[in-house]
Tab-separated table of C-alpha atoms and ligand atoms in Angstrom:
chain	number	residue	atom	x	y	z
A	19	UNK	CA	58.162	31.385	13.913
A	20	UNK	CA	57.190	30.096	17.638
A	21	UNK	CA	53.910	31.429	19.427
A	22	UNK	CA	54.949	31.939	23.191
A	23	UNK	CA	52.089	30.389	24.348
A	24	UNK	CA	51.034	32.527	27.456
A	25	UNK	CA	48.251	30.134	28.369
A	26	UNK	CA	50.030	26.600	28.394
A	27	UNK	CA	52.682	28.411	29.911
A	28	UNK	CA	50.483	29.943	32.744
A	29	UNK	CA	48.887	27.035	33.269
A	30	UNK	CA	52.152	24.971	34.087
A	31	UNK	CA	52.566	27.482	36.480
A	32	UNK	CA	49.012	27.057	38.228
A	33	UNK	CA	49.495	23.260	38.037
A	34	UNK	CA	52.681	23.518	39.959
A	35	UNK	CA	51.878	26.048	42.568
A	36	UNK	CA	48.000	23.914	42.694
A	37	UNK	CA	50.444	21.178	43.878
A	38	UNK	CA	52.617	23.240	46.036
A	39	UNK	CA	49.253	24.551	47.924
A	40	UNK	CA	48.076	21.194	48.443
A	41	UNK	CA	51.131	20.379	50.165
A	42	UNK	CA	51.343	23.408	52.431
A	43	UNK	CA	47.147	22.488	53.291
A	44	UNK	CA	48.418	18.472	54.032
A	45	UNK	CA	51.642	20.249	56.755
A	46	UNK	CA	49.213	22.253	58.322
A	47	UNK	CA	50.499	25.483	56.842
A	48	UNK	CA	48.749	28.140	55.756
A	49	UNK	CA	46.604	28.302	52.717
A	50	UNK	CA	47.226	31.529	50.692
A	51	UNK	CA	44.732	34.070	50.748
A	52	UNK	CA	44.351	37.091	47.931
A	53	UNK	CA	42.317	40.069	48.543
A	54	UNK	CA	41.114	42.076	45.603
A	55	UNK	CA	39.724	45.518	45.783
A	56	UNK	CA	36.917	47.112	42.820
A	57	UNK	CA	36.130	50.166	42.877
A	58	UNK	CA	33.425	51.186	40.037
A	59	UNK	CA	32.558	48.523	37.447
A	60	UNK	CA	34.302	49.200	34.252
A	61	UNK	CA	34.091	46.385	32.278
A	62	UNK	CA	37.509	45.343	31.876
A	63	UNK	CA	38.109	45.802	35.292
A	64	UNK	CA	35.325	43.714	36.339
A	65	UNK	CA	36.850	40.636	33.539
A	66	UNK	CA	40.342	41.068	34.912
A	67	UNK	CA	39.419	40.742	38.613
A	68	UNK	CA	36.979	38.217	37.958
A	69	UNK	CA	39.716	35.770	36.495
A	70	UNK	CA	42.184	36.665	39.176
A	71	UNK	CA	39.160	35.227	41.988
A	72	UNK	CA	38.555	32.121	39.100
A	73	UNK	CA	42.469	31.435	39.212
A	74	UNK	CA	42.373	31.371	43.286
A	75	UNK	CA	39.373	28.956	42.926
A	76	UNK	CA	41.541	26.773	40.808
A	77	UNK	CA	44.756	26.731	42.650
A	78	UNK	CA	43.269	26.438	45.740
A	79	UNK	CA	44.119	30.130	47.269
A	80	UNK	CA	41.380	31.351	49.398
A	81	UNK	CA	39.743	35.013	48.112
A	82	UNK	CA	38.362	37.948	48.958
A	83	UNK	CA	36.791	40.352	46.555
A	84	UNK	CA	35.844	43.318	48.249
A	85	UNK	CA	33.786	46.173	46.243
A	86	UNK	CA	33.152	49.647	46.074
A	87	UNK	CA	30.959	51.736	44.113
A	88	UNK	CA	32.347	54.052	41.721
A	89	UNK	CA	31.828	57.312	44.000
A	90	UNK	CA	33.769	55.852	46.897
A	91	UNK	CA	35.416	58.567	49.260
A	92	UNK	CA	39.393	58.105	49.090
A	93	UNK	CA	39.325	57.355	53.332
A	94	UNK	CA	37.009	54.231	52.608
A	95	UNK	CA	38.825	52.785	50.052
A	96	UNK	CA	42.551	53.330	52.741
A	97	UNK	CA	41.053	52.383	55.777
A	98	UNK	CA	39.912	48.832	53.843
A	99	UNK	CA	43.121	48.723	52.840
A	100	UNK	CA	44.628	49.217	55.965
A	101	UNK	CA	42.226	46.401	57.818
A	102	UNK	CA	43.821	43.736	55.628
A	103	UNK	CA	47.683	45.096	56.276
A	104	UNK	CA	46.295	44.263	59.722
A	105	UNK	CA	44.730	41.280	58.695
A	106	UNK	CA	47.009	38.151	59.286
A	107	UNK	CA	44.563	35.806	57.724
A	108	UNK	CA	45.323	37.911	54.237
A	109	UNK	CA	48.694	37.483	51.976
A	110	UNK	CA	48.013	39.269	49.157
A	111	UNK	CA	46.324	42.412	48.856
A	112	UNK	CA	45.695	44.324	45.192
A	113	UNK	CA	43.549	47.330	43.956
A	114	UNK	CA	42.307	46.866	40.678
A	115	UNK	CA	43.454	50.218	38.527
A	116	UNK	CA	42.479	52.513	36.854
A	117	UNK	CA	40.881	53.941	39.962
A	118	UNK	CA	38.319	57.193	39.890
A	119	UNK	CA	39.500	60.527	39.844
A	120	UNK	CA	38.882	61.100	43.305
A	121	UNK	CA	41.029	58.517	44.353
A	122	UNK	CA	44.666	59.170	44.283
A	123	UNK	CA	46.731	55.650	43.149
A	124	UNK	CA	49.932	56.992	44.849
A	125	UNK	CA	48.450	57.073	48.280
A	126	UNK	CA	46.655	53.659	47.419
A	127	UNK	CA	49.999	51.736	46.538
A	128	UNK	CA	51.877	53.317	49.365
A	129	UNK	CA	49.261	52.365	52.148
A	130	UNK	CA	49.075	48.694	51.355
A	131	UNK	CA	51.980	47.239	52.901
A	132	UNK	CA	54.900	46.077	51.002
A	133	UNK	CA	54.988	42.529	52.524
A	134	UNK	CA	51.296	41.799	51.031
A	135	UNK	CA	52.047	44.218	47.905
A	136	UNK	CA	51.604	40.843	45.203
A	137	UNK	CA	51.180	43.502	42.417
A	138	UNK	CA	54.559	44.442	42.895
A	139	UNK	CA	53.954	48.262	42.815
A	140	UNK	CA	54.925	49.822	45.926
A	141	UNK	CA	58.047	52.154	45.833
A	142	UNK	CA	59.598	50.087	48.304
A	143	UNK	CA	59.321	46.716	46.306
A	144	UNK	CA	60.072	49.007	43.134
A	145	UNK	CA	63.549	49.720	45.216
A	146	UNK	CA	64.484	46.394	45.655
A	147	UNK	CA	63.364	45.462	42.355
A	148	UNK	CA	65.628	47.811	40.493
A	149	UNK	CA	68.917	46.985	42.720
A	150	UNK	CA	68.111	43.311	42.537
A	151	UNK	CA	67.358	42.604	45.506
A	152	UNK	CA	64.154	39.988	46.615
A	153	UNK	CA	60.882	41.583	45.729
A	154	UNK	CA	57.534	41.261	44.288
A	155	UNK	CA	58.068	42.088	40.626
A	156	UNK	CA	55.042	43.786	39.282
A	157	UNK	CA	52.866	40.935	37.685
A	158	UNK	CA	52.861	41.915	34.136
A	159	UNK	CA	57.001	42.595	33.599
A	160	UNK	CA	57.175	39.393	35.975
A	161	UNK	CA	54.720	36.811	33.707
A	162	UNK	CA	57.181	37.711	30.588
A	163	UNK	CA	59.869	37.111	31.941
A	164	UNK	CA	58.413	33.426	33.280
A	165	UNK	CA	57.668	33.155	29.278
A	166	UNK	CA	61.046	33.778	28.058
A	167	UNK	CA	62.612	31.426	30.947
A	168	UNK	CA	59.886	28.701	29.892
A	169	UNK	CA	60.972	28.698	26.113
A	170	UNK	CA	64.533	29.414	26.862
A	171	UNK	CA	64.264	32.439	25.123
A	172	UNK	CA	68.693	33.729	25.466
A	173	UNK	CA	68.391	37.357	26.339
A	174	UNK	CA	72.061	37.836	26.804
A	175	UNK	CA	73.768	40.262	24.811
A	176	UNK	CA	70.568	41.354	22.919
A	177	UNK	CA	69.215	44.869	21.743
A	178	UNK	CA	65.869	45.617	23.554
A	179	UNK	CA	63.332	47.997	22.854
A	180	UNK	CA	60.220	48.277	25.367
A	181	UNK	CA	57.644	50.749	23.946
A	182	UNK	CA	55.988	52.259	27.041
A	183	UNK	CA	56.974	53.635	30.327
A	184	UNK	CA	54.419	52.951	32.715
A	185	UNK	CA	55.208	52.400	36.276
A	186	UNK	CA	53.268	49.000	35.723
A	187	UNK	CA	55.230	47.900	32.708
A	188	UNK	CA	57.305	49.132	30.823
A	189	UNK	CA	59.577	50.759	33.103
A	190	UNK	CA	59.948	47.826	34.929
A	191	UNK	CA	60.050	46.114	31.897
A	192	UNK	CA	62.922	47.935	30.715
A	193	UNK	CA	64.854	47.644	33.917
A	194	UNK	CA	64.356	43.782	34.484
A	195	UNK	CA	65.810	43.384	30.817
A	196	UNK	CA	69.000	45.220	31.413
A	197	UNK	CA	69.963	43.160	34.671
A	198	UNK	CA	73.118	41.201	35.332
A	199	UNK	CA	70.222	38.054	35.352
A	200	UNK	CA	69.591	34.947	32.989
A	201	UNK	CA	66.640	36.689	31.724
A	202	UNK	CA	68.353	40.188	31.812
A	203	UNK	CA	71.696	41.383	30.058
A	204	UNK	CA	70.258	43.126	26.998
A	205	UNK	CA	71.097	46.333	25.861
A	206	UNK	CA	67.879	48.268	26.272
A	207	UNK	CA	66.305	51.254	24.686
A	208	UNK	CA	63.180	52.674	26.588
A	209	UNK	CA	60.493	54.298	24.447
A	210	UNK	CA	57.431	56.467	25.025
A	211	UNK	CA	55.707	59.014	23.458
A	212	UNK	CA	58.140	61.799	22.874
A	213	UNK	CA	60.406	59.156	21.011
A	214	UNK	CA	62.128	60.355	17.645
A	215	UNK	CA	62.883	57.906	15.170
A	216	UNK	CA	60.842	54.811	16.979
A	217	UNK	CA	60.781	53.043	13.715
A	218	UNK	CA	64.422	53.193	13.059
A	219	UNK	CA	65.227	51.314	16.854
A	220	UNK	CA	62.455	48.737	16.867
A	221	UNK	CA	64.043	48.319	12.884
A	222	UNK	CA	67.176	47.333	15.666
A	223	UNK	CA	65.666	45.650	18.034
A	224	UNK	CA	66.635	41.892	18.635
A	225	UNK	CA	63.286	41.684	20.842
A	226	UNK	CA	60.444	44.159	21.046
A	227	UNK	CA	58.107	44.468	23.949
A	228	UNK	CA	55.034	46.475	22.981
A	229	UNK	CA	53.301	47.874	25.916
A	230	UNK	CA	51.570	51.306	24.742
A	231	UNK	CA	48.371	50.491	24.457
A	232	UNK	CA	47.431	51.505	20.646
A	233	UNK	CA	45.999	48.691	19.021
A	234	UNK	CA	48.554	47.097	16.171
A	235	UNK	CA	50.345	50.008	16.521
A	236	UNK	CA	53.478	48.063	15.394
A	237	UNK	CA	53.582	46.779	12.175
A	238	UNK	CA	55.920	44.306	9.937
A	239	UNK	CA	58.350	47.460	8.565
A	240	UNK	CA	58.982	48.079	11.715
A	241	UNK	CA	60.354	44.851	12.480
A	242	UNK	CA	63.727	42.984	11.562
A	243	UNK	CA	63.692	39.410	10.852
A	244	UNK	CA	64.229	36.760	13.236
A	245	UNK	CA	63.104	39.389	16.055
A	246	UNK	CA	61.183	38.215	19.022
A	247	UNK	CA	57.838	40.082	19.823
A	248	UNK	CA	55.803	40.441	23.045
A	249	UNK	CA	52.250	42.196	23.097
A	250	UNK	CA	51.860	43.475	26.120
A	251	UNK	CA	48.506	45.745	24.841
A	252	UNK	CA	45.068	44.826	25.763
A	253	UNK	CA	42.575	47.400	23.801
A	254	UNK	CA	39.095	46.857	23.400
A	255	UNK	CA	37.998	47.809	19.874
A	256	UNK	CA	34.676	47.898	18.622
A	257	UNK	CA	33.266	44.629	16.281
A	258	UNK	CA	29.824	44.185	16.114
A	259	UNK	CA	30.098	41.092	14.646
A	260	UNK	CA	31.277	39.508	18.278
A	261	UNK	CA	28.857	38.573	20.864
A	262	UNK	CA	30.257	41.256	23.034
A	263	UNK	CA	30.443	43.690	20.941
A	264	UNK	CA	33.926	44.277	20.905
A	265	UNK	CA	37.261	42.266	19.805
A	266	UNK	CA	40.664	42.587	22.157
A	267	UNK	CA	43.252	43.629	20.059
A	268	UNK	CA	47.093	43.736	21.059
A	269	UNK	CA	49.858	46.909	19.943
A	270	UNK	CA	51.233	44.851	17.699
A	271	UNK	CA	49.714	43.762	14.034
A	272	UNK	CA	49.714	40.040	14.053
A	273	UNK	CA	48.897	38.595	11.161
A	274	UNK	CA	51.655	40.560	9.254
A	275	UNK	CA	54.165	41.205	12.085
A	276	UNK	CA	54.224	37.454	13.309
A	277	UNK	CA	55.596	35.578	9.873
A	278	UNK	CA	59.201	37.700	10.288
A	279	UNK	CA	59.480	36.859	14.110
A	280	UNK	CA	61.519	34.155	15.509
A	281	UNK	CA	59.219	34.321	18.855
A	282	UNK	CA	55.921	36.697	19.086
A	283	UNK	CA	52.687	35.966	21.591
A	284	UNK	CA	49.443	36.198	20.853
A	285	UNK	CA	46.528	38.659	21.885
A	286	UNK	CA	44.441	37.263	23.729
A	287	UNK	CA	46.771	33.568	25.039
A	288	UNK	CA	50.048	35.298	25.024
A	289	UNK	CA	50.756	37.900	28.075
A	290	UNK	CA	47.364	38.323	29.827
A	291	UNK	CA	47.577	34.821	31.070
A	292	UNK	CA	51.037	35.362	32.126
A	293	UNK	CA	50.069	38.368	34.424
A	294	UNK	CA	47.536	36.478	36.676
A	295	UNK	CA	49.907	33.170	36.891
A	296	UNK	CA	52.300	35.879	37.767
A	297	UNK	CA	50.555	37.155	40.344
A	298	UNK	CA	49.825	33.875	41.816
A	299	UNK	CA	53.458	33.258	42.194
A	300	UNK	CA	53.755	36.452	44.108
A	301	UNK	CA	50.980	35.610	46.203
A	302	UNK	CA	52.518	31.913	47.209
A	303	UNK	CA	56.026	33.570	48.052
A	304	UNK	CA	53.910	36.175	50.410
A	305	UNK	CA	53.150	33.128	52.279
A	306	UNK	CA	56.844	31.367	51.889
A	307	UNK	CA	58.033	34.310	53.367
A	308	UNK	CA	56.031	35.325	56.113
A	309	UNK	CA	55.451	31.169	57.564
A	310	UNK	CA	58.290	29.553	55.411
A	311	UNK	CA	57.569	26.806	53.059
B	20	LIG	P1	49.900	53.551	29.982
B	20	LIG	O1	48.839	54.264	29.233
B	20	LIG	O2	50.090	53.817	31.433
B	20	LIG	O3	51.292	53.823	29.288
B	20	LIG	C1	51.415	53.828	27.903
B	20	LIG	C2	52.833	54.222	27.542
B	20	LIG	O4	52.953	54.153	26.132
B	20	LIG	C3	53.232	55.623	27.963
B	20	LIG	O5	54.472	55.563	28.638
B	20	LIG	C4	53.374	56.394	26.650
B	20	LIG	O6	54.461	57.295	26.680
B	20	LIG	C5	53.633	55.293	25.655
B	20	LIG	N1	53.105	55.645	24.335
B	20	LIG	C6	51.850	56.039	24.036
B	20	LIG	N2	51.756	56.292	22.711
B	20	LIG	C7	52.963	56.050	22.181
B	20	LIG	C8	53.504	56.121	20.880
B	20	LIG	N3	52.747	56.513	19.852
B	20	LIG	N4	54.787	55.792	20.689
B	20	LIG	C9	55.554	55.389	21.729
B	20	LIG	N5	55.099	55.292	22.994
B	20	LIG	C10	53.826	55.613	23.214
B	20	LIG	O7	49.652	52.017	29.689
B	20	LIG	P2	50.012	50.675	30.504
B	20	LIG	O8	49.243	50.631	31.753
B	20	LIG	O9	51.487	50.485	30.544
B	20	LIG	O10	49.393	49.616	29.495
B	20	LIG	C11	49.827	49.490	28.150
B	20	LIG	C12	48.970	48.475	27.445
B	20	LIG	O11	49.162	47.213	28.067
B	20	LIG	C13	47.463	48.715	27.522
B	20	LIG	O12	46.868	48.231	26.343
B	20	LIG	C14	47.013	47.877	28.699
B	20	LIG	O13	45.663	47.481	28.612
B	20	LIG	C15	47.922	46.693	28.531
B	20	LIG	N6	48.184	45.933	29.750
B	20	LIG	C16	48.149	44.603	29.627
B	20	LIG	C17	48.434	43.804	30.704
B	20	LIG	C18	48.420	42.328	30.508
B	20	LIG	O14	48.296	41.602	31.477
B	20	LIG	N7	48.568	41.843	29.272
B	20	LIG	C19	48.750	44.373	31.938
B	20	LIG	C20	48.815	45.753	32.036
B	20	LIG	C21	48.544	46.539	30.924
């Protein structure tokens, strides 16, 4: 069994676009600039954005972390949005979700323009995405496949199941993995909630991507030898015994799942830190191709 190491990987990919940055600051060229949006402060929320500002610092991306209190009216939080589509100093422009009920996420994706859309979630980049055609891939779907290219991970051919089918993930997930591309050409079977018999295909599967968000919801009989596992889940679950209070679990049960898997990542080190070095990557071809490189 091999861990896909999501944070050596993620951080070859910050060390090379730290270096590609550099070089664009020593032509002249523009340096790339990220704009996050908060609205509220849930606490995971508040972590994830928080590294996403850290990773900037650390690449050498400029930032902007903009923030709204929880109650926000809808028009605030789309007129922002719309200043930094109008904003030429600005590449990259996300939302942090989940957003409050008042808030509608639809009309939030749509009105942040596809050029600066680095999350990858606007229906236009969604478009091009699924007929393979140049686009932001959304960050998380995007980071795992930058793991399986990294480890030369041969998807060809292969049965996939993705558990989830969230427009974030595992839809795009499941798409990505069925394309005529070196990290494509698997057979895949989409799963979700309303799935019959979900034992009996991941019991199929040649690679599993668990994205569901039930913490080690799969466990070892549910999982043929030699398979290759990717935790996409991120739950916080009570444990007193941590300074926080709580311990991040992944969907998938480690410790028993991980001796029968040729491949599996880890929870916490495994696709979190995949998703930000993702969206750096997005961010850096914003620039590339608005200025060229
Ligand atoms: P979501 O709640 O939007 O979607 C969950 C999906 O799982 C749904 O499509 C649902 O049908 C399916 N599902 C729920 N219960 C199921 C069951 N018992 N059997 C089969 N399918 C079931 O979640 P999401 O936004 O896609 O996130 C999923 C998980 O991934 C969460 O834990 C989230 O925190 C995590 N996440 C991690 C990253 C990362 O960077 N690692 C990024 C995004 C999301």
């Amino acid at each position: 069994m091999q861990i896909l190491d999501g944070k050596l990987v993620a951080q070859a990919v910050k060390d090379d676009l730290k270096k590609k940055v550099a070089a664009l600051k020593q032509a002249g060229k523009k340096t790339p600039h990220l704009a996050a949006i908060l609205v509220g402060n849930n606490g995971a929320s508040e972590t994830y954005v928080a590294s996403k500002v850290k990773t900037c610092e650390e690449i050498g991306y400029a930032s902007t972390l903009i923030r709204f209190e929880e109650s926000v009216a809808e028009a605030t939080l789309l007129k922002k949005i719309q200043e930094l589509n109008d904003d030429t100093e600005v590449d990259g422009i996300l939302v942090q979700l989940p957003l409050p009920g008042q808030i509608s996420e639809e009309k939030v994706i749509n009105t942040i323009v596809a050029e600066k859309d680095v999350d990858g979630f606007h229906p236009s980049n969604i478009g091009k995405m699924v007929q393979g055609q140049p686009a932001y891939i959304p960050a998380t779907p995007y980071g795992i496949l930058l793991l399986l290219e990294h480890y030369k991970i041969e998807t060809k051919g292969k049965h996939a199941v993705v558990i989830g089918r969230s427009n974030i993930v595992g839809r795009p997930m499941s798409i990505l993995l069925s394309q005529n591309s070196s990290t494509g050409n698997c057979t895949v079977t989409l799963c979700h909630s309303y799935t019959k018999n979900l034992k009996e295909l991941c019991l199929q599967a040649d690679i599993i991507v668990a994205a569901l968000g039930k913490p080690e919801f799969l466990t070892a009989d549910m999982v043929k030898e030699g398979a290759i596992v990717i935790d996409v889940g991120i739950t916080r679950v009570e444990d007193k015994t941590k300074k926080k209070g709580y311990a991040i679990k992944g969907d998938v049960a480690y410790e028993t799942v991980a001796p029968k898997c040729s491949y599996i990542t880890p929870v916490p080190g495994g696709v979190g830190a995949m998703t930000i070095a993702a969206l750096m990557q997005n961010t850096y071809q914003s620039v590339l191709r608005q200025y060229g490189g």
